[in-house]
Tab-separated table of C-alpha atoms and ligand atoms in Angstrom:
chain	number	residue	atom	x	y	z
A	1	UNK	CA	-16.974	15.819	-10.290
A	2	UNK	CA	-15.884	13.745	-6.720
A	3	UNK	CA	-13.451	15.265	-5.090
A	4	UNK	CA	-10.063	13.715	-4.922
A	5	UNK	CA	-8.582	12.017	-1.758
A	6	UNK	CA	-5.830	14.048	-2.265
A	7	UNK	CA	-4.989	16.884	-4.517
A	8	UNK	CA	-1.183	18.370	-4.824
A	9	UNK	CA	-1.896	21.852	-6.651
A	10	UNK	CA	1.884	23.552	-7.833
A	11	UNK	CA	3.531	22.566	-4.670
A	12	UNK	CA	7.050	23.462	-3.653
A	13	UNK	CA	9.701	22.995	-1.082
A	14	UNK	CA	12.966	25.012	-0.624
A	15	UNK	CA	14.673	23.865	2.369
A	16	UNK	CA	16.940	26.601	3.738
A	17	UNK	CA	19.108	25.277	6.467
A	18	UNK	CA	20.740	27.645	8.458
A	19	UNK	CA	24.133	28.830	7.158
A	20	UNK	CA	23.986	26.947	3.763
A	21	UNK	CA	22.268	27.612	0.569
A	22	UNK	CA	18.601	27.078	-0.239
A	23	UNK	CA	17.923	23.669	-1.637
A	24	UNK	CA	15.038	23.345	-3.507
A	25	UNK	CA	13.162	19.673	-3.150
A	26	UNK	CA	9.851	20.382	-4.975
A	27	UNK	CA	8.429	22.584	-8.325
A	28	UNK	CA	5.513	22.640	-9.047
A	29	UNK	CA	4.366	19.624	-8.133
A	30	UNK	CA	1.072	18.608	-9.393
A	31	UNK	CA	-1.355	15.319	-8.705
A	32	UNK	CA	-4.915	14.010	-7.843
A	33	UNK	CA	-5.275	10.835	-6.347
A	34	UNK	CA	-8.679	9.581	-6.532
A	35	UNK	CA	-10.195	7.449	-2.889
A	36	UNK	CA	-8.936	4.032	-2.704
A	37	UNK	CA	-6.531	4.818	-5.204
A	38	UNK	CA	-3.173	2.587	-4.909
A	39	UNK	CA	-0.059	5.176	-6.003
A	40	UNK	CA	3.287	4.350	-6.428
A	41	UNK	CA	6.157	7.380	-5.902
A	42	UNK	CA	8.803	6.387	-8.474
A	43	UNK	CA	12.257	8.882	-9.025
A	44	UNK	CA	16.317	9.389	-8.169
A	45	UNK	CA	16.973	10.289	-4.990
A	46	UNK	CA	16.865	13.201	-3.679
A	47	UNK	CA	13.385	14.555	-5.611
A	48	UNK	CA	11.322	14.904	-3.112
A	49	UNK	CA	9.572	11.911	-2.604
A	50	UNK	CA	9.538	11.640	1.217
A	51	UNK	CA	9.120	15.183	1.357
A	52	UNK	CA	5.833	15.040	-0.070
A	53	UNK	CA	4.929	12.057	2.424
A	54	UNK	CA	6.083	14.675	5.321
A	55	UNK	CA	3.778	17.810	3.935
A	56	UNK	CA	0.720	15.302	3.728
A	57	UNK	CA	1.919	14.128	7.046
A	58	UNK	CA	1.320	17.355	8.051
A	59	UNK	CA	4.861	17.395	9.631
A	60	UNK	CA	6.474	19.710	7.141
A	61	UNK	CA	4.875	22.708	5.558
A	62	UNK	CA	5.096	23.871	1.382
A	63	UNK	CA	6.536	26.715	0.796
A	64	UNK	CA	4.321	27.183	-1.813
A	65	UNK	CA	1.087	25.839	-3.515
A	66	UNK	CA	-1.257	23.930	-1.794
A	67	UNK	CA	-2.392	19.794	-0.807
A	68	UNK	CA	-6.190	19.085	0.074
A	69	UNK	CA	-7.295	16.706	1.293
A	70	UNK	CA	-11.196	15.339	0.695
A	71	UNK	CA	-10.816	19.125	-0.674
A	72	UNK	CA	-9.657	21.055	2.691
A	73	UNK	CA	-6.221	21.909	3.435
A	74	UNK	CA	-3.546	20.214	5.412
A	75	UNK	CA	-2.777	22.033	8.426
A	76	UNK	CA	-1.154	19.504	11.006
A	77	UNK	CA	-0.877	15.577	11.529
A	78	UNK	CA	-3.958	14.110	11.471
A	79	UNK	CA	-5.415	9.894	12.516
A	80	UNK	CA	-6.701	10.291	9.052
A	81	UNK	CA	-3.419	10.129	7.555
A	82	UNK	CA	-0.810	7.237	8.630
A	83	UNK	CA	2.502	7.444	7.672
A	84	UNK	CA	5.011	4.006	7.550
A	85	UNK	CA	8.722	4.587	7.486
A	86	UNK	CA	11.316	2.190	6.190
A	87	UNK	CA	12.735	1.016	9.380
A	88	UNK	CA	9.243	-0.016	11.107
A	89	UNK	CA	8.432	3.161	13.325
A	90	UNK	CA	7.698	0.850	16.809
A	91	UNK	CA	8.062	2.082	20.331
A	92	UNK	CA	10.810	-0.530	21.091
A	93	UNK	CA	9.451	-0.204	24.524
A	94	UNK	CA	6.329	-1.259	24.423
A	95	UNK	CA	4.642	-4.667	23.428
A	96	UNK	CA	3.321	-5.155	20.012
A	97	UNK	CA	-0.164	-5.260	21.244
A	98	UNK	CA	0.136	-2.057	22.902
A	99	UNK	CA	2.251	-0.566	19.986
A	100	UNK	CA	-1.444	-1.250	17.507
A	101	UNK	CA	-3.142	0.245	20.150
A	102	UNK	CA	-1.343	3.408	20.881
A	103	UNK	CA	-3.426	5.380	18.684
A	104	UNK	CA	-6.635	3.924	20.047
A	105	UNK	CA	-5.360	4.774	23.848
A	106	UNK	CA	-4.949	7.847	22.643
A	107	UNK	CA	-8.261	8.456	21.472
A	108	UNK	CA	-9.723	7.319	24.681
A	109	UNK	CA	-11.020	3.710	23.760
A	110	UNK	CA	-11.821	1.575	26.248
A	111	UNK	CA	-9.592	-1.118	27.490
A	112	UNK	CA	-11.439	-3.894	26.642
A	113	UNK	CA	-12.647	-2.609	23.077
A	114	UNK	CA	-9.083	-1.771	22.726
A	115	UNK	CA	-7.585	-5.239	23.158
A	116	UNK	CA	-10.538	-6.847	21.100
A	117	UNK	CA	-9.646	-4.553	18.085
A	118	UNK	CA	-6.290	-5.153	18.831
A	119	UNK	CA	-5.692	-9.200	18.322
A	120	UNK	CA	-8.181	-8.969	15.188
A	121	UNK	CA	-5.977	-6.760	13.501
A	122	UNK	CA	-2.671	-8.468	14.614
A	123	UNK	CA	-4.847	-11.614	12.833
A	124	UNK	CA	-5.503	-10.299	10.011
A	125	UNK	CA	-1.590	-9.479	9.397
A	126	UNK	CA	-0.611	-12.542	10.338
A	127	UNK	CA	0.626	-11.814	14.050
A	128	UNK	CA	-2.047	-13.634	15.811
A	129	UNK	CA	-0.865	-14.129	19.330
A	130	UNK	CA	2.126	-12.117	18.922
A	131	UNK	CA	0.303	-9.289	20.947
A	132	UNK	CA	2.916	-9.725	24.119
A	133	UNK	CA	6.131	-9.852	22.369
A	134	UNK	CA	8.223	-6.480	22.010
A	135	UNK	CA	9.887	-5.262	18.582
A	136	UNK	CA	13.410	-6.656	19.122
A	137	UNK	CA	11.884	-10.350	19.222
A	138	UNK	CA	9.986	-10.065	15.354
A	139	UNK	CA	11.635	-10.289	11.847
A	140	UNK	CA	11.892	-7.028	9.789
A	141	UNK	CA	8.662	-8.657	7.777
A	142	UNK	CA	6.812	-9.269	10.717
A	143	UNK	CA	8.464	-5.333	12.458
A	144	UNK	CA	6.785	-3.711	8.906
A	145	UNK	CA	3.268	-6.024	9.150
A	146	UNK	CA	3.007	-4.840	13.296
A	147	UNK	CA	3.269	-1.720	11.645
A	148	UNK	CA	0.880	-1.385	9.171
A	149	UNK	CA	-1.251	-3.080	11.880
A	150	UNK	CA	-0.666	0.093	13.960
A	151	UNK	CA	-1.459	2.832	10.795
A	152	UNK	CA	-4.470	0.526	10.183
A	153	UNK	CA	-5.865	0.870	13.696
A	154	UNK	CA	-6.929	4.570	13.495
A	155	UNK	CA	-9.008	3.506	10.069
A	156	UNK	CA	-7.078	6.251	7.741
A	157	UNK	CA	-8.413	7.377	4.585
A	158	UNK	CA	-4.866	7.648	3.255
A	159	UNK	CA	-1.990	5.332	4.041
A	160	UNK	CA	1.552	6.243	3.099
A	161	UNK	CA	4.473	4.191	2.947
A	162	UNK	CA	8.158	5.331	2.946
A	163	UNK	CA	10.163	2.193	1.291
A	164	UNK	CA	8.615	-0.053	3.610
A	165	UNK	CA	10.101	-3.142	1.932
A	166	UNK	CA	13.413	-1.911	1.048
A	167	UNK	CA	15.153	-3.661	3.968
A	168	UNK	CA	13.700	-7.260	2.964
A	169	UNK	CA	15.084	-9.975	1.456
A	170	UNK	CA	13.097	-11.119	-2.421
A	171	UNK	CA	11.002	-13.925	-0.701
A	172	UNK	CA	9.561	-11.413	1.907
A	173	UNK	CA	9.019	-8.744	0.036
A	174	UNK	CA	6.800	-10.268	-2.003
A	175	UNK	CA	4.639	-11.573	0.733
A	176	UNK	CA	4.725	-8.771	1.969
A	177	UNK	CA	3.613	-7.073	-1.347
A	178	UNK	CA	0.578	-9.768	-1.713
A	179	UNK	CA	-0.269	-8.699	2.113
A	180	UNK	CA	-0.555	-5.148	1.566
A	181	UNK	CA	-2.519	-5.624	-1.811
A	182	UNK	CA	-4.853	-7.906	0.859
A	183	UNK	CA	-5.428	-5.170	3.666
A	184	UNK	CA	-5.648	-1.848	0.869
A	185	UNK	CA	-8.649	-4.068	-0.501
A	186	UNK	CA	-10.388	-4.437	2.717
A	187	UNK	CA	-9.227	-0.787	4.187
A	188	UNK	CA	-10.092	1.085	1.232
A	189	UNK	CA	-7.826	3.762	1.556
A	190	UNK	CA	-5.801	5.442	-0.954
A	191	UNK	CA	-2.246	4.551	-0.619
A	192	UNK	CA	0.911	6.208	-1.830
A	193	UNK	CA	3.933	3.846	-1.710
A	194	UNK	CA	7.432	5.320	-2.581
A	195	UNK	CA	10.151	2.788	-3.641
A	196	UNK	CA	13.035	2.419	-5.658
A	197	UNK	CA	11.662	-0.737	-7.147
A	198	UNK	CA	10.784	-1.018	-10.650
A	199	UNK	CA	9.267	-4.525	-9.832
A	200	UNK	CA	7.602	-3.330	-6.531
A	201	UNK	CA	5.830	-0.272	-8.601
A	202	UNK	CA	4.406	-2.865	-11.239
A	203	UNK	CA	3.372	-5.163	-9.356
A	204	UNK	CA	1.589	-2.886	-6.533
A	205	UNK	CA	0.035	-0.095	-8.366
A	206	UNK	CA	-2.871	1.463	-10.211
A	207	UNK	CA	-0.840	4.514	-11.045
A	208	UNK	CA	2.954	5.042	-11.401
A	209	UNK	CA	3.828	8.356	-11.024
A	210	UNK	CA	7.745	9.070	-12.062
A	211	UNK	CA	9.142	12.227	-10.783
A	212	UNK	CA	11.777	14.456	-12.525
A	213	UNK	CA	15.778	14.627	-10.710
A	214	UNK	CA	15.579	17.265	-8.370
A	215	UNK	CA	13.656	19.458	-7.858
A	216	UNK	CA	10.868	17.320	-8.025
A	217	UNK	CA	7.970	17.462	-10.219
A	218	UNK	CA	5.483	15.015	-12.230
A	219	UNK	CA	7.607	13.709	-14.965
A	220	UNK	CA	5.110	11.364	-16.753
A	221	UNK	CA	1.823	9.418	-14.526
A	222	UNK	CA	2.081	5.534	-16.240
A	223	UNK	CA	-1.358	4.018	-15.501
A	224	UNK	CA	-0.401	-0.515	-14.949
A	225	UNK	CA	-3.384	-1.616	-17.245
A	226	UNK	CA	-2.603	-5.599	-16.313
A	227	UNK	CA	-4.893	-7.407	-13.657
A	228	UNK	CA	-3.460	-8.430	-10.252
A	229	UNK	CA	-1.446	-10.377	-9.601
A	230	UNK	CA	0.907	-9.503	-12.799
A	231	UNK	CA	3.404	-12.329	-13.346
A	232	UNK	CA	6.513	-11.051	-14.874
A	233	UNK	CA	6.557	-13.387	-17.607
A	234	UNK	CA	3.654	-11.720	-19.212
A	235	UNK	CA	5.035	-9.400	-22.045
A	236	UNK	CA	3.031	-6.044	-20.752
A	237	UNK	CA	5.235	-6.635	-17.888
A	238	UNK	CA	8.164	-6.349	-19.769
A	239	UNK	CA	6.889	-3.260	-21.536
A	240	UNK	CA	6.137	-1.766	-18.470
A	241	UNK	CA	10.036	-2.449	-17.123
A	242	UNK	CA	11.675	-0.867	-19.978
A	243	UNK	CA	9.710	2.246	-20.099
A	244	UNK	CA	10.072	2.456	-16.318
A	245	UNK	CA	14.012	1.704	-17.360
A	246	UNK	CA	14.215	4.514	-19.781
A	247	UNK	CA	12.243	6.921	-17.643
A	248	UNK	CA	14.569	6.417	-14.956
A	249	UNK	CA	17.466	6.099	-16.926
A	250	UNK	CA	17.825	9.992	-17.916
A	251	UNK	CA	16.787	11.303	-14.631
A	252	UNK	CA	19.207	9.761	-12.833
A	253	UNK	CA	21.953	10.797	-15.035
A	254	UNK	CA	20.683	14.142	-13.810
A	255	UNK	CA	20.854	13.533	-10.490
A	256	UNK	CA	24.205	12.401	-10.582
A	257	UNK	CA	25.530	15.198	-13.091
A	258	UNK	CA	24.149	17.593	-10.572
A	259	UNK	CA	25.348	15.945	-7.217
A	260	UNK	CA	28.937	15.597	-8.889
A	261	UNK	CA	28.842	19.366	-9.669
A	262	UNK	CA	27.943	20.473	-6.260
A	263	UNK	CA	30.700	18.170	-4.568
A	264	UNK	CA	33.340	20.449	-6.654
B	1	ATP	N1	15.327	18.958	6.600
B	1	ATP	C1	15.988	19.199	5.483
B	1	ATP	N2	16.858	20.221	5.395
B	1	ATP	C2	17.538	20.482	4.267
B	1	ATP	N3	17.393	19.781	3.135
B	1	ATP	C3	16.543	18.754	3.142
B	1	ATP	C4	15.794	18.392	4.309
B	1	ATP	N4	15.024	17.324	4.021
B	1	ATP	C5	15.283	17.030	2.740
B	1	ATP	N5	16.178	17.869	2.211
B	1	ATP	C6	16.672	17.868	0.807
B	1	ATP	O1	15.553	17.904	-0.064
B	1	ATP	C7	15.726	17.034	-1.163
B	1	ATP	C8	14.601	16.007	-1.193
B	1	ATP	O2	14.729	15.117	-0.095
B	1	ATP	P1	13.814	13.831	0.081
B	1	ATP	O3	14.260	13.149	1.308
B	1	ATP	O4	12.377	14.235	0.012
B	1	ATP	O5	14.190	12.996	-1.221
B	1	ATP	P2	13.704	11.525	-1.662
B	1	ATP	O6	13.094	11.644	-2.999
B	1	ATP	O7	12.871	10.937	-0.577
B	1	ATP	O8	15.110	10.761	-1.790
B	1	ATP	P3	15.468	9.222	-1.476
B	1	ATP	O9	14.960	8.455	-2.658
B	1	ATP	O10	16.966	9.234	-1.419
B	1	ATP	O11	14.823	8.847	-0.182
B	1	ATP	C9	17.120	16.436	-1.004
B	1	ATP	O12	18.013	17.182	-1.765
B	1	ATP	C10	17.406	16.587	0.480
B	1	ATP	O13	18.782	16.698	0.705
B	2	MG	MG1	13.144	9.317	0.724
């Protein structure tokens, strides 16, 4: 058997801040993700979700269980494994151009090789010539796509996104959605996207994986059997909203049940 990209065996998180009780974020968390797999994070708030992007991060530990990855464990941040936050993670202070090629600098690339690399990926997310503006001057679509551009610089086997779309209007989220379908083709790393979205998860991935209310844990893993791209008029899309519907339905009753007993 290959060994997965990833591989979440029983994994949990209790967070103990100091002075309050123990909260626990994850039980027994369980998943393989195969290489060049596209995953989608689905669940209420508060399960765990960017939790579990953290401990793959390798910027928060489990307090129990294990993650592999290509079958060793985790044990710090590593250029194999990119992480995307919501709001864009650029250096405000530094040119888009030099924001892609932080990583690279870091490695110890030469200049020139640097800058070459550079402008072909800021081309191939649609920034081409953009290089010498800074952050403040770009759209929240075009923030996210410098982004990306900057994860996709170090080549990582696994690319992780934490709601990257959430702060974009319809019309650019779904550019942006087509885009990131484009570049996880060529890359061929395994991605794990969390969102809210119903519509984002269908239309974005080959696995859906719906966690329980907190503390996390695999509720069901809902495979998207429909070619891309997947109109929503077609009636498997439909199918595919109302069992996502359902799903979510009863776990975030639970969330909310719980939340409003620990505000008491
Ligand atoms: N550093 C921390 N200290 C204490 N508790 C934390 C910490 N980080 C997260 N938690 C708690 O752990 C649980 C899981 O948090 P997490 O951010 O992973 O949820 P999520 O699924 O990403 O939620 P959302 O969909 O709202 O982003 C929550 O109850 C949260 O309050
Ligand atoms: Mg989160």
């Amino acid at each position: 058997m290959t060994v997965p990209a990833l591989s979440f065996q029983g994994v949990d998180k209790i967070f103990t801040p100091r002075g309050r009780s123990p909260v626990q974020a994850l039980s027994g968390f369980d998943l393989d993700i195969a290489r060049g797999e596209f995953i989608v994070f689905l669940g209420p708030s508060g399960c765990g979700k960017s939790t579990l992007l953290y401990m793959v991060a390798g910027l928060e530990e489990t307090s129990g269980g294990t993650i592999l990855e290509e079958g060793r464990p985790i044990d710090g941040p590593s250029s194999e494994r990119g992480l995307i936050f919501q709001d864009a993670s650029l250096f405000p202070w530094l040119t888009i151009a030099d924001n892609v090629g932080f990583g690279l600098s870091l490695r110890g690339v030469a200049p020139q090789t640097r800058k070459e690399a550079t402008e072909r990926l800021l081309v191939s997310v649609g920034l081409g010539g953009m290089g010498d503006k800074r952050p403040d001057e770009l759209s929240g679509g075009m923030r996210q796509r410098a982004a990306c551009a900057r994860a996709l610089a170090m080549r990582p086997r696994v690319l992780m996104m934490d709601e990257p779309f959430a702060a974009l209007d319809v019309q650019t989220r779904n550019k942006m959605q087509d885009f990131l379908l484009d570049l996880w083709r060529e890359s061929g790393a395994s991605i794990i996207l969390v969102t809210h979205s119903i519509d984002e998860a269908i239309a974005l991935a080959d696995r859906v994986v719906v966690f329980t209310a907190r503390p996390g844990r695999v509720k069901t893993i809902v495979p998207i059997e429909m070619e891309r791209p997947r109109p929503s008029r077609d009636p498997r899309y439909h199918r595919y909203r109302d069992m996502f519907t359902d799903l979510l339905a009863d776990e975030v009753d639970r969330a909310f049940a719980e939340q409003e007993g620990r505000a008491r």
